[in-house]
Amino acid sequence: MTPEVIRTSSFVADAVKLIAAEAQAAITARGLFRLSLCGGNTPRPVYAALSEAPILWSKVLITFGDERCVPPDDAQSNYRMAREALLDPALVPASNVLRMRGELDPEEAAREYEQRLAEVASEFGEPRFAHDLLLLGMGDDGHTASLFPGTPALEETRRNVVANFVPKLNAHRITFTLPLINAARRVCFLVNDPKKEPIITEVLRGDTEYPAERVAPAPGTLTWLLGDGK
Ligand code: 6PG
């Protein structure tokens, strides 16, 4: 898997352009754009700018690559961040948003989410839900979604969504697994922090154990959109 690496000093604008182009292509080809949002801080300005893009949101199905085990109005909630930055300003219909219910027992929330994805996958005749575009961030330990180094979710080979206890956070998370991530037509890492460059270099060289390195969508494509931190 040779990823496409795009280095940019216009990170937000280029991210919006990439997402909007994928939306147009998916809606034209299949009548629906299945987009997975990542959490953390990096994507917030991208989502805010995306809310102003000319995208047919009624034809977009939004999922979340992971979620903290908190209520949807908690400051830590990835859903809350996306709702504030994108879903509310863009008037994305609530029925188009599959929220991971972080307020539930983690395993219950994971299984509920898997079921919701399976219902859509069956409508498309897919053995596994296939996102058109799956956005990911990367932490400074090389984690992505909530697949942290040394945690059980990294080794999941069958399920699509699991609960994952993260010792370094002393907290559970709900997360996509690698099989679901790697079933996407396109995966795009959004990283806008030069301090992460050394890890990115190692991951791109392909000789590490970082979770981010195990993202290899086949037969999809993999893109790293790397900003200069501005
Ligand atoms: C989360 C994310 C996580 C995030 C990275 C990068 O829930 O926190 O899914 O994987 O993308 O930790 O976070 P920053 O963008 O804040 O650096």
Short mmCIF file of C-alpha atoms and ligand atoms in Angstrom, two decimals:
data_model
loop_
_atom_site.label_atom_id
_atom_site.label_comp_id
_atom_site.label_asym_id
_atom_site.label_seq_id
_atom_site.Cartn_x
_atom_site.Cartn_y
_atom_site.Cartn_z
CA MET A 1 0.00 0.00 0.00
CA THR A 2 1.71 3.18 -1.18
CA PRO A 3 -0.22 6.05 0.33
CA GLU A 4 -0.71 9.40 -1.34
CA VAL A 5 1.00 12.10 0.73
CA ILE A 6 -0.21 15.68 0.31
CA ARG A 7 1.72 18.37 2.12
CA THR A 8 -0.08 21.68 2.26
CA SER A 9 0.05 25.15 3.78
CA SER A 10 -3.72 25.38 3.11
CA PHE A 11 -4.74 22.45 5.30
CA VAL A 12 -8.37 23.40 5.95
CA ALA A 13 -9.10 24.47 2.36
CA ASP A 14 -7.46 21.37 0.91
CA ALA A 15 -9.28 19.08 3.34
CA VAL A 16 -12.62 20.63 2.41
CA LYS A 17 -11.81 20.33 -1.29
CA LEU A 18 -10.91 16.65 -0.88
CA ILE A 19 -14.07 15.83 1.10
CA ALA A 20 -16.36 17.79 -1.23
CA ALA A 21 -14.90 16.04 -4.30
CA GLU A 22 -15.44 12.63 -2.71
CA ALA A 23 -19.00 13.62 -1.81
CA GLN A 24 -19.78 14.63 -5.37
CA ALA A 25 -18.31 11.42 -6.78
CA ALA A 26 -20.13 9.13 -4.34
CA ILE A 27 -23.49 10.83 -4.70
CA THR A 28 -23.17 10.71 -8.50
CA ALA A 29 -22.13 7.06 -8.49
CA ARG A 30 -24.31 5.61 -5.73
CA GLY A 31 -26.75 8.30 -4.63
CA LEU A 32 -25.18 8.46 -1.16
CA PHE A 33 -21.91 9.68 0.38
CA ARG A 34 -20.93 7.65 3.42
CA LEU A 35 -18.49 9.77 5.42
CA SER A 36 -16.86 8.87 8.74
CA LEU A 37 -15.72 11.73 10.96
CA CYS A 38 -12.71 11.57 13.23
CA GLY A 39 -12.49 13.20 16.62
CA GLY A 40 -9.90 15.21 18.49
CA ASN A 41 -8.97 18.84 17.85
CA THR A 42 -7.49 18.80 14.36
CA PRO A 43 -10.71 18.36 12.38
CA ARG A 44 -12.77 21.09 14.09
CA PRO A 45 -11.74 23.94 11.71
CA VAL A 46 -12.11 21.57 8.77
CA TYR A 47 -15.66 20.71 9.81
CA ALA A 48 -16.50 24.40 10.32
CA ALA A 49 -15.33 25.23 6.79
CA LEU A 50 -17.01 22.09 5.41
CA SER A 51 -20.34 23.27 6.83
CA GLU A 52 -20.22 26.08 4.25
CA ALA A 53 -19.34 23.85 1.30
CA PRO A 54 -22.03 23.21 -1.35
CA ILE A 55 -22.65 19.59 -0.34
CA LEU A 56 -26.06 17.88 -0.65
CA TRP A 57 -26.22 16.88 3.02
CA SER A 58 -29.49 15.02 2.54
CA LYS A 59 -27.44 12.54 0.50
CA VAL A 60 -24.72 12.16 3.12
CA LEU A 61 -24.63 9.51 5.87
CA ILE A 62 -22.33 10.50 8.72
CA THR A 63 -20.65 7.97 10.99
CA PHE A 64 -18.02 8.38 13.72
CA GLY A 65 -14.74 6.44 13.77
CA ASP A 66 -14.70 6.47 17.55
CA GLU A 67 -16.28 8.06 20.58
CA ARG A 68 -15.45 8.70 24.15
CA CYS A 69 -17.71 7.01 26.72
CA VAL A 70 -19.47 10.20 27.70
CA PRO A 71 -22.90 11.75 27.04
CA PRO A 72 -23.38 13.60 23.73
CA ASP A 73 -23.29 17.03 25.38
CA ASP A 74 -20.02 16.35 27.22
CA ALA A 75 -17.05 18.56 26.32
CA GLN A 76 -15.09 15.38 25.53
CA SER A 77 -17.69 14.07 23.07
CA ASN A 78 -16.55 13.77 19.46
CA TYR A 79 -20.21 13.98 18.48
CA ARG A 80 -20.58 17.29 20.31
CA MET A 81 -17.56 18.73 18.51
CA ALA A 82 -18.94 17.62 15.13
CA ARG A 83 -22.44 18.86 15.96
CA GLU A 84 -21.15 22.31 16.91
CA ALA A 85 -18.73 22.65 14.00
CA LEU A 86 -20.61 20.90 11.20
CA LEU A 87 -23.91 19.13 11.83
CA ASP A 88 -25.83 22.09 13.23
CA PRO A 89 -24.38 24.83 10.97
CA ALA A 90 -24.84 22.67 7.83
CA LEU A 91 -28.31 21.61 8.93
CA VAL A 92 -27.42 17.95 8.41
CA PRO A 93 -30.64 16.00 8.94
CA ALA A 94 -30.52 14.09 12.24
CA SER A 95 -31.61 10.95 10.39
CA ASN A 96 -28.38 11.15 8.38
CA VAL A 97 -26.18 11.00 11.47
CA LEU A 98 -25.32 7.68 13.11
CA ARG A 99 -24.18 8.71 16.59
CA MET A 100 -22.20 6.31 18.76
CA ARG A 101 -24.10 6.38 22.04
CA GLY A 102 -21.22 7.01 24.42
CA GLU A 103 -23.63 7.30 27.30
CA LEU A 104 -24.40 3.57 27.14
CA ASP A 105 -22.39 0.69 28.50
CA PRO A 106 -19.43 0.60 26.04
CA GLU A 107 -20.01 -2.95 24.81
CA GLU A 108 -23.74 -2.29 24.39
CA ALA A 109 -22.99 0.89 22.45
CA ALA A 110 -20.50 -0.93 20.22
CA ARG A 111 -22.89 -3.74 19.41
CA GLU A 112 -25.73 -1.29 18.75
CA TYR A 113 -23.51 0.63 16.32
CA GLU A 114 -22.43 -2.52 14.55
CA GLN A 115 -26.07 -3.41 14.04
CA ARG A 116 -26.86 0.00 12.56
CA LEU A 117 -23.93 -0.26 10.14
CA ALA A 118 -24.96 -3.81 9.19
CA GLU A 119 -28.47 -2.63 8.29
CA VAL A 120 -27.04 -0.10 5.84
CA ALA A 121 -24.44 -2.55 4.50
CA SER A 122 -27.16 -5.05 3.69
CA GLU A 123 -29.01 -2.39 1.68
CA PHE A 124 -25.87 -2.10 -0.44
CA GLY A 125 -25.30 -5.86 -0.57
CA GLU A 126 -21.98 -5.44 1.23
CA PRO A 127 -20.48 -8.07 3.53
CA ARG A 128 -19.03 -5.19 5.54
CA PHE A 129 -20.08 -1.52 5.56
CA ALA A 130 -17.93 0.36 3.05
CA HIS A 131 -17.36 4.04 3.74
CA ASP A 132 -16.75 6.26 0.74
CA LEU A 133 -14.40 8.41 2.81
CA LEU A 134 -13.15 7.64 6.31
CA LEU A 135 -11.32 10.45 8.07
CA LEU A 136 -8.73 9.63 10.71
CA GLY A 137 -6.48 11.56 13.02
CA MET A 138 -3.26 10.32 14.56
CA GLY A 139 -2.11 10.77 18.12
CA ASP A 140 1.50 11.39 19.18
CA ASP A 141 1.75 7.70 20.10
CA GLY A 142 0.65 6.65 16.63
CA HIS A 143 -2.89 5.72 17.67
CA THR A 144 -5.77 6.31 15.33
CA ALA A 145 -9.50 6.28 16.02
CA SER A 146 -9.34 4.71 19.49
CA LEU A 147 -6.93 1.99 18.42
CA PHE A 148 -4.17 2.67 20.93
CA PRO A 149 -0.85 0.78 21.00
CA GLY A 150 -1.09 -2.49 22.91
CA THR A 151 -4.89 -2.42 23.30
CA PRO A 152 -7.13 -5.40 22.45
CA ALA A 153 -9.14 -3.61 19.74
CA LEU A 154 -6.03 -3.50 17.54
CA GLU A 155 -6.11 -7.28 17.21
CA GLU A 156 -9.80 -7.56 16.29
CA THR A 157 -10.18 -9.33 12.95
CA ARG A 158 -13.90 -10.01 12.72
CA ARG A 159 -15.98 -7.28 14.34
CA ASN A 160 -16.48 -3.77 12.97
CA VAL A 161 -16.99 -1.78 16.16
CA VAL A 162 -15.78 -2.67 19.65
CA ALA A 163 -15.39 -1.26 23.12
CA ASN A 164 -11.74 -0.76 23.97
CA PHE A 165 -10.23 -0.10 27.40
CA VAL A 166 -7.29 2.28 27.09
CA PRO A 167 -4.98 1.96 30.14
CA LYS A 168 -3.13 5.23 29.48
CA LEU A 169 -6.46 7.07 29.64
CA ASN A 170 -7.92 4.75 32.27
CA ALA A 171 -11.06 4.89 30.18
CA HIS A 172 -13.11 2.89 27.71
CA ARG A 173 -13.61 4.09 24.18
CA ILE A 174 -15.88 2.87 21.36
CA THR A 175 -13.96 2.43 18.14
CA PHE A 176 -13.98 1.20 14.58
CA THR A 177 -11.74 -1.80 14.08
CA LEU A 178 -9.11 -2.23 11.38
CA PRO A 179 -11.34 -4.54 9.29
CA LEU A 180 -13.99 -1.82 9.09
CA ILE A 181 -11.48 0.99 8.48
CA ASN A 182 -9.73 -1.02 5.78
CA ALA A 183 -13.01 -1.74 4.01
CA ALA A 184 -13.34 1.95 3.08
CA ARG A 185 -13.05 3.12 -0.51
CA ARG A 186 -10.76 5.88 0.71
CA VAL A 187 -9.13 6.66 4.03
CA CYS A 188 -7.64 10.10 4.67
CA PHE A 189 -5.48 10.95 7.67
CA LEU A 190 -5.83 14.60 8.67
CA VAL A 191 -2.71 15.75 10.54
CA ASN A 192 -1.85 19.40 11.02
CA ASP A 193 0.94 19.30 13.60
CA PRO A 194 4.63 19.31 12.58
CA LYS A 195 5.51 17.75 15.95
CA LYS A 196 3.96 14.54 14.66
CA GLU A 197 6.29 14.47 11.64
CA PRO A 198 8.84 11.99 13.10
CA ILE A 199 6.10 9.43 13.74
CA ILE A 200 4.53 10.02 10.33
CA THR A 201 7.92 9.43 8.70
CA GLU A 202 8.26 6.12 10.53
CA VAL A 203 4.69 5.07 9.72
CA LEU A 204 5.16 5.90 6.03
CA ARG A 205 8.42 3.95 6.04
CA GLY A 206 6.36 1.00 7.24
CA ASP A 207 8.64 -0.46 9.86
CA THR A 208 6.85 0.27 13.07
CA GLU A 209 4.18 -1.10 15.30
CA TYR A 210 2.22 2.11 15.37
CA PRO A 211 -1.53 1.47 14.94
CA ALA A 212 -1.74 4.10 12.20
CA GLU A 213 0.59 1.97 10.09
CA ARG A 214 -1.95 -0.82 10.03
CA VAL A 215 -4.44 1.29 8.12
CA ALA A 216 -4.25 -0.13 4.61
CA PRO A 217 -7.58 0.05 2.79
CA ALA A 218 -7.63 -2.57 0.03
CA PRO A 219 -8.83 -2.12 -2.62
CA GLY A 220 -9.32 1.45 -1.39
CA THR A 221 -6.87 4.33 -1.41
CA LEU A 222 -4.98 5.91 1.46
CA THR A 223 -4.16 9.60 1.69
CA TRP A 224 -2.19 11.57 4.29
CA LEU A 225 -3.10 15.25 4.24
CA LEU A 226 -0.31 16.94 6.21
CA GLY A 227 -0.57 20.58 7.18
CA ASP A 228 2.22 22.84 8.42
CA GLY A 229 0.40 23.59 11.63
CA LYS A 230 -1.06 26.90 10.58
C1 6PG B 1 -10.15 10.98 19.38
C2 6PG B 1 -9.69 10.69 17.99
C3 6PG B 1 -8.23 10.42 17.99
C4 6PG B 1 -7.61 11.67 17.39
C5 6PG B 1 -6.13 11.71 17.64
C6 6PG B 1 -5.56 13.05 17.16
O1 6PG B 1 -11.26 10.58 19.74
O2 6PG B 1 -9.38 11.67 20.07
O3 6PG B 1 -10.41 9.84 17.32
O4 6PG B 1 -7.83 9.31 17.23
O5 6PG B 1 -7.89 11.71 16.00
O6 6PG B 1 -5.91 11.57 19.02
O7 6PG B 1 -6.14 14.05 17.96
P1 6PG B 1 -5.79 15.61 17.71
O8 6PG B 1 -6.38 15.95 16.38
O9 6PG B 1 -6.48 16.32 18.84
O10 6PG B 1 -4.29 15.72 17.72
#
